[in-house]
Short mmCIF file of C-alpha atoms in Angstrom, two decimals:
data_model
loop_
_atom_site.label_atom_id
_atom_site.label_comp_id
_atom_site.label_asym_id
_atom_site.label_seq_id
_atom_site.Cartn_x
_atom_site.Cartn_y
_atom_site.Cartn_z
CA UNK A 1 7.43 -25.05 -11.89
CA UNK A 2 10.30 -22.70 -12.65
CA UNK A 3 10.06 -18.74 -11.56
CA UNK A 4 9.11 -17.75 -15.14
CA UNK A 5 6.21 -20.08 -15.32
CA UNK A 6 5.19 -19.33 -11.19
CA UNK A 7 5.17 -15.78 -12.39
CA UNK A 8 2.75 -16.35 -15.50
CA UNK A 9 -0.01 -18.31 -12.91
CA UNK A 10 0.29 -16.29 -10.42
CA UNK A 11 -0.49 -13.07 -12.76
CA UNK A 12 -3.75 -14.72 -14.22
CA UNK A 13 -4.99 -15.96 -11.18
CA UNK A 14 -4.68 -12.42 -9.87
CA UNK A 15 -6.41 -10.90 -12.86
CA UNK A 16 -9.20 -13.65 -12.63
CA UNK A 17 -9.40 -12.19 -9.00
CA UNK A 18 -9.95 -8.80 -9.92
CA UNK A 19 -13.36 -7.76 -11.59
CA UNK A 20 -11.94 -4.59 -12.97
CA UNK A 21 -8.79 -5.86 -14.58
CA UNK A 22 -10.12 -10.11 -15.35
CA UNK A 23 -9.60 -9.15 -19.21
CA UNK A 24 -6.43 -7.21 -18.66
CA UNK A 25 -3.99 -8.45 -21.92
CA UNK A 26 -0.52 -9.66 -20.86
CA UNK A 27 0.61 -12.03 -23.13
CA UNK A 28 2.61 -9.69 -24.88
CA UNK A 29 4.28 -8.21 -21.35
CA UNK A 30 8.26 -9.21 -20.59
CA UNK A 31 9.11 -10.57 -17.50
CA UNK A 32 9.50 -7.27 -15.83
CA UNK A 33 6.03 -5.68 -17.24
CA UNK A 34 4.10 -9.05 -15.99
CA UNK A 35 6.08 -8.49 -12.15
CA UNK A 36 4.96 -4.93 -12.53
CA UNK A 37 1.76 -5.79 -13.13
CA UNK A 38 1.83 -8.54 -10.31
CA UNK A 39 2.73 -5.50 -7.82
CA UNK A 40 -0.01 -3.02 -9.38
CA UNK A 41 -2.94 -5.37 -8.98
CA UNK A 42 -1.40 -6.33 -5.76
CA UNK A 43 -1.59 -2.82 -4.52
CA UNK A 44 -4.84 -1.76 -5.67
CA UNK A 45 -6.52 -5.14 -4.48
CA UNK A 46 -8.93 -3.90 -1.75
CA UNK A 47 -8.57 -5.50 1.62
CA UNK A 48 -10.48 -9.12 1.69
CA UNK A 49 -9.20 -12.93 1.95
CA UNK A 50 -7.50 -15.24 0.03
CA UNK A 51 -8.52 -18.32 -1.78
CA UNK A 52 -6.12 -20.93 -1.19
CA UNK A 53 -4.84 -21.29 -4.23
CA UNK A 54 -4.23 -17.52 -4.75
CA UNK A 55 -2.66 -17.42 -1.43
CA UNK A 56 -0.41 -19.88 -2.35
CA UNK A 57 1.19 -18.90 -5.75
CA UNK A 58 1.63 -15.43 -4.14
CA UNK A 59 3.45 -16.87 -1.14
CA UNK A 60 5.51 -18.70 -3.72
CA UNK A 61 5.96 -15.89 -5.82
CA UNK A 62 7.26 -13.57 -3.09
CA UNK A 63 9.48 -16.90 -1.61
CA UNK A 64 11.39 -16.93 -4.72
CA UNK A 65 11.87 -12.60 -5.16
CA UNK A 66 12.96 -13.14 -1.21
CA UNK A 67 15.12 -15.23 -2.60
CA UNK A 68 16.74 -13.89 -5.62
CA UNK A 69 17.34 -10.48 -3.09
CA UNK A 70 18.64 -12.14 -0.36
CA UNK A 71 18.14 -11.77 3.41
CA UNK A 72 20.19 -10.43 5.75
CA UNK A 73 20.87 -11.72 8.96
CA UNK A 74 21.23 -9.49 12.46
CA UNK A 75 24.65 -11.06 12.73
CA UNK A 76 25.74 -9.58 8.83
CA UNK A 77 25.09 -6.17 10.64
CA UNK A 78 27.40 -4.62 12.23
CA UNK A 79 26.77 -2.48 15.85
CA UNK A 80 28.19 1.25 16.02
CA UNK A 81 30.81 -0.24 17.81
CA UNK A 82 32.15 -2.60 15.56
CA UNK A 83 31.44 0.11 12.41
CA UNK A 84 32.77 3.43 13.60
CA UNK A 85 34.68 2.09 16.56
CA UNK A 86 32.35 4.40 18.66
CA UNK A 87 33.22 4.73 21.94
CA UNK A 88 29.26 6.38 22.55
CA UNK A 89 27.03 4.82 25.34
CA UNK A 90 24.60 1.52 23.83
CA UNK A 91 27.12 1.60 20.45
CA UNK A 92 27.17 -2.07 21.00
CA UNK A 93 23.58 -2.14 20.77
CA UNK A 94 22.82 0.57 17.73
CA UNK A 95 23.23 -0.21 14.39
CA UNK A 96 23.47 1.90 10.75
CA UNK A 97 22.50 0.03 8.50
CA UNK A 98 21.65 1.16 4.11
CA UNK A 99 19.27 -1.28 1.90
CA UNK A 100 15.97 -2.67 1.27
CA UNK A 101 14.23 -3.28 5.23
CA UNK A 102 12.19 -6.28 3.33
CA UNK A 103 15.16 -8.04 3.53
CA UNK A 104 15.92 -7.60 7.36
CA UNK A 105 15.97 -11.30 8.80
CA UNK A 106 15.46 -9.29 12.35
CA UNK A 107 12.35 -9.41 15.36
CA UNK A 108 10.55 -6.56 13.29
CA UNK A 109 10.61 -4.16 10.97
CA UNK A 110 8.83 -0.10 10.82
CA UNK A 111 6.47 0.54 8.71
CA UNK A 112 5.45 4.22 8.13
CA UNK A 113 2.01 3.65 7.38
CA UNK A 114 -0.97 6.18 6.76
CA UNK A 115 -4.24 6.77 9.41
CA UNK A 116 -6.02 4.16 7.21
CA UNK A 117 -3.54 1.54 8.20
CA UNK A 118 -4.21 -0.53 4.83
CA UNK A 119 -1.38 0.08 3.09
CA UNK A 120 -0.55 2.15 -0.25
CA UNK A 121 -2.96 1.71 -2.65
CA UNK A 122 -0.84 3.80 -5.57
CA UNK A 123 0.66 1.31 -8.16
CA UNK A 124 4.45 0.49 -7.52
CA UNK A 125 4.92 3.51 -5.70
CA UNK A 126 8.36 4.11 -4.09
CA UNK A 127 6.93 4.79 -0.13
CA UNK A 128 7.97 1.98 2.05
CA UNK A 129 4.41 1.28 2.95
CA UNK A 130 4.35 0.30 -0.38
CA UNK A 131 7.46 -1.83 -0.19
CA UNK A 132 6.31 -3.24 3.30
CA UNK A 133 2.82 -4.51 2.22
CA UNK A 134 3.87 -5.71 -1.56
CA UNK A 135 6.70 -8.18 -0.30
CA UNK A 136 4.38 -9.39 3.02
CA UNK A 137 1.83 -10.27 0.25
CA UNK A 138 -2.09 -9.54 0.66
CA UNK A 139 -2.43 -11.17 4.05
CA UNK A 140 -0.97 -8.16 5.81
CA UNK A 141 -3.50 -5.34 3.94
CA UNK A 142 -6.37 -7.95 5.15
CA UNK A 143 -4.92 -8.25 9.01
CA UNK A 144 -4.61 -4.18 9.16
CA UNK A 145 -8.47 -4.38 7.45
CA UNK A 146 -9.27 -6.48 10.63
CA UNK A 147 -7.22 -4.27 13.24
CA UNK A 148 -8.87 -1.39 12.28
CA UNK A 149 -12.64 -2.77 11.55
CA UNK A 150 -12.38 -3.27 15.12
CA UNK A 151 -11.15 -0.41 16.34
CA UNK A 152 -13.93 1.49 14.40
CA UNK A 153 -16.40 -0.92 16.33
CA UNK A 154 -14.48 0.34 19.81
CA UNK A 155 -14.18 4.19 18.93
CA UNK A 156 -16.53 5.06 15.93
CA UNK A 157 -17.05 4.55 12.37
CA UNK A 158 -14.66 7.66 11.30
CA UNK A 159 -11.86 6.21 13.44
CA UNK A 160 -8.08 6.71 11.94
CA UNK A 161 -5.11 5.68 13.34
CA UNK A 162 -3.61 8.56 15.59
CA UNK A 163 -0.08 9.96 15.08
CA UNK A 164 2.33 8.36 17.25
CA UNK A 165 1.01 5.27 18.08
CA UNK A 166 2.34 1.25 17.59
CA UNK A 167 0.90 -1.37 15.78
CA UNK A 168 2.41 -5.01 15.72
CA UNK A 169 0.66 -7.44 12.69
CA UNK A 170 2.21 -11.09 11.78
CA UNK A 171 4.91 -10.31 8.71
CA UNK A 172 3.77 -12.94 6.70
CA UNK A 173 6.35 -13.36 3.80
CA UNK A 174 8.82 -10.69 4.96
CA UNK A 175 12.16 -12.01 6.69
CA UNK A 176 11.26 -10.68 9.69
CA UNK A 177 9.71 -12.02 12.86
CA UNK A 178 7.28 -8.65 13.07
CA UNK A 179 5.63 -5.59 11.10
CA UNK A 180 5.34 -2.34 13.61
CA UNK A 181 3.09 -0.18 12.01
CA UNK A 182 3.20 3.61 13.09
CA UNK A 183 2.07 6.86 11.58
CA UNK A 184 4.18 9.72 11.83
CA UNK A 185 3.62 13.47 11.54
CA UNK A 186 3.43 15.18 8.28
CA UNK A 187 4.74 18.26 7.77
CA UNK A 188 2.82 20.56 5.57
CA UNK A 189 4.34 23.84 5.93
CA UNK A 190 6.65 24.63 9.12
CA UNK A 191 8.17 22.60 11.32
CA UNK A 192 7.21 22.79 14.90
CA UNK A 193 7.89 21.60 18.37
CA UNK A 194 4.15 19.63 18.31
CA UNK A 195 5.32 17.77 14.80
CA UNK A 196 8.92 16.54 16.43
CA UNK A 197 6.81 15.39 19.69
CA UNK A 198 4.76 13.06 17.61
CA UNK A 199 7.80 11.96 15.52
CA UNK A 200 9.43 11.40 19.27
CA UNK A 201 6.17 9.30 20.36
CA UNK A 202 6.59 7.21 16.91
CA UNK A 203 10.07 6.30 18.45
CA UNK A 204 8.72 5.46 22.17
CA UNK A 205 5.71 3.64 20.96
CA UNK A 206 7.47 1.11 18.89
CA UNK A 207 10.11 0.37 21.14
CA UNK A 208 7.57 0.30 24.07
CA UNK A 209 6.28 -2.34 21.63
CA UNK A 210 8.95 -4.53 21.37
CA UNK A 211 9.66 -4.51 24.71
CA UNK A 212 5.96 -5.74 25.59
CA UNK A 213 5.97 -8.56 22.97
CA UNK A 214 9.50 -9.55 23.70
CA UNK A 215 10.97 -8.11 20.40
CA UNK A 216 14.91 -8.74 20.50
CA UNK A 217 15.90 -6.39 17.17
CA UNK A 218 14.04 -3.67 15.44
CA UNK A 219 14.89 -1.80 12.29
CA UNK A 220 13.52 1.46 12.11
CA UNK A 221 12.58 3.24 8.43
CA UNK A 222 13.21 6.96 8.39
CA UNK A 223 9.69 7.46 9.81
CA UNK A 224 7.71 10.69 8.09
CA UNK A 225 10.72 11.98 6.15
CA UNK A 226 9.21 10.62 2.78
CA UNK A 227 5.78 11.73 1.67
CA UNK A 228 5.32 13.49 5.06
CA UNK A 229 8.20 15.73 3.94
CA UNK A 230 9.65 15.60 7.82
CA UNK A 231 13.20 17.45 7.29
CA UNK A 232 15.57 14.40 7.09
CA UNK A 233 17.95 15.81 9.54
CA UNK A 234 16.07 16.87 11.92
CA UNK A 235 14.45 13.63 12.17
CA UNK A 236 17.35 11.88 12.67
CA UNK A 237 18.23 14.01 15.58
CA UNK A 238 15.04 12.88 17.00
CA UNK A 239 15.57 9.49 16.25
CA UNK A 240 18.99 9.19 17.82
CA UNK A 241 17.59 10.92 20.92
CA UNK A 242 14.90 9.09 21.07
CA UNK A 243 16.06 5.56 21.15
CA UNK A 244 19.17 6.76 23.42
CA UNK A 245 16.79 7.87 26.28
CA UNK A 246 14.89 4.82 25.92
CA UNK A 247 17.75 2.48 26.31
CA UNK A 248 19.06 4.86 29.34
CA UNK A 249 15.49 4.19 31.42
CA UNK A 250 14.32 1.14 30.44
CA UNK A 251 15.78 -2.40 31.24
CA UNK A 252 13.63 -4.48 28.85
CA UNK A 253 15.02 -2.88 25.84
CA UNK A 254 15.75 -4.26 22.72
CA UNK A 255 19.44 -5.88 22.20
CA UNK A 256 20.01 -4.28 19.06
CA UNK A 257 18.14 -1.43 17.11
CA UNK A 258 18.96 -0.77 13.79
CA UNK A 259 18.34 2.70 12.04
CA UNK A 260 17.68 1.54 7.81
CA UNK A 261 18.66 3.88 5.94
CA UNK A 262 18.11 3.76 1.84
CA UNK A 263 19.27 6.67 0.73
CA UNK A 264 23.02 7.77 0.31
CA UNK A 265 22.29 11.48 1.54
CA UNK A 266 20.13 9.46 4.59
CA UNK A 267 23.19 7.39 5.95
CA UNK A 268 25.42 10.45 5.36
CA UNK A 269 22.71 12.41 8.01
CA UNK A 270 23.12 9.06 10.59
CA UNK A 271 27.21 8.79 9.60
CA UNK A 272 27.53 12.43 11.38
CA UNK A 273 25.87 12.16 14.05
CA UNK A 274 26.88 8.72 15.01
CA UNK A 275 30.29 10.10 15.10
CA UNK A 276 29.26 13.13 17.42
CA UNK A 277 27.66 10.66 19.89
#
């Protein structure tokens, strides 16, 4: 079966999943419009299990986009060191790094993820939640489902996710080893000194993670700087600091932690104050 034809079966078995969208027409879509619609109905599709078949012609559906992007290996990223020549304390064991964290062949990836902890349910939307949960395919939306069914059970029915915190799911077709799910602060009018202690805890949490489940590499997003509308400089201040005083105190760190960056006006932000370290 060749990509085009993968892509075809895979769409109608997804629209023969859906009740709302079964007799949605797209035998007149191109190639693009049919993956667009593959991601929509992917997105929207409320939490649940997959049949087997379904589960497999997404898996190979998502094998082949892997593909077709690439992955990119811890070693094909260079350290602060080897970059900027940087001379800074752990620059051996930071990294800058600017592209799409789906294709991060690393121990785990960030996701900034919302107090529901399912994902975003907006059609091809741009957050990396988004990103995260289309190319890990359905599984991951249904293991976050399960996480937090229980966690209602523990703490009550109106239970969200708390700002701050760290949660580590399987990564299913991602690259990566790892998906660490936290939810950051959002900023709705002024910054403040309690928003930039819960971005700080966002840090801690994950890498307190990592070193618990014996997590060798992390890439970090630009947590809350997105939709939460976290100043983009400010948070990388806190990032920086962060991870620096975590590598300072704790032996069991991670070898190598890489700040993703996909924006150019991002990695100009890290660029600068790399070089002040």
């Amino acid at each position: 079966m060749n990509a085009n034809e993968l892509t075809n079966l895979f769409l109608d078995k997804l629209k023969e999943d859906s009740v709302e969208y079964r007799n949605l027409e797209t035998s007149g879509y191109s190639q693009t419009e049919k993956k667009n619609a593959i991601r929509s109905l992917m997105n929207i599709r409320m939490p649940r299990e997959l049949s087997e078949e379904l589960s497999a012609l997404q898996d190979g559906y998502l094998r082949e986009a892997l593909q077709a992007k690439g992955t990119v290996a811890l070693s094909d990223i260079p350290t602060v060191k080897e970059q900027f020549d940087s001379k800074a304390p752990f620059a051996e064991k930071i990294s800058l790094w600017q592209g799409d964290i789906t294709r991060l062949k690393v121990g785990a990836i960030v996701n900034a993820a919302n107090s529901q902890m399912l994902g975003c349910f907006v059609p091809c939307h741009g957050c990396i939640d988004n990103a995260i949960h289309t190319a890990a395919g359905m599984q991951l939306r249904a293991e976050c489902s399960r996480i937090m069914h229980h966690r209602r059970i523990k703490y009550g029915s109106g239970y969200e996710e708390p700002t701050g915190t760290a949660t580590l799911t399987k990564a299913y077709n991602l690259p990566c080893d790892y998906v660490i799910h936290t939810v950051g602060p959002i900023v709705y009018s002024k910054l403040n000194d309690a928003l930039c202690l819960d971005l700080q805890n966002c840090y801690e949490s994950v890498l307190k993670c990592c070193a618990e489940n014996s997590i060798k590499s992390v890439a970090f997003c630009c947590i809350s700087t997105g939709e939460f509308h976290f100043p983009n400089e400010k948070a990388a201040e806190i990032a920086l600091e962060t991870v620096t005083h975590f590598l300072k105190t704790h032996d069991d760190c991670p070898e190598r932690i890489i700040f993703n960056v996909f924006k150019d006006s991002d990695l100009k932000i890290y660029e600068k104050l790399l070089e002040r370290l």
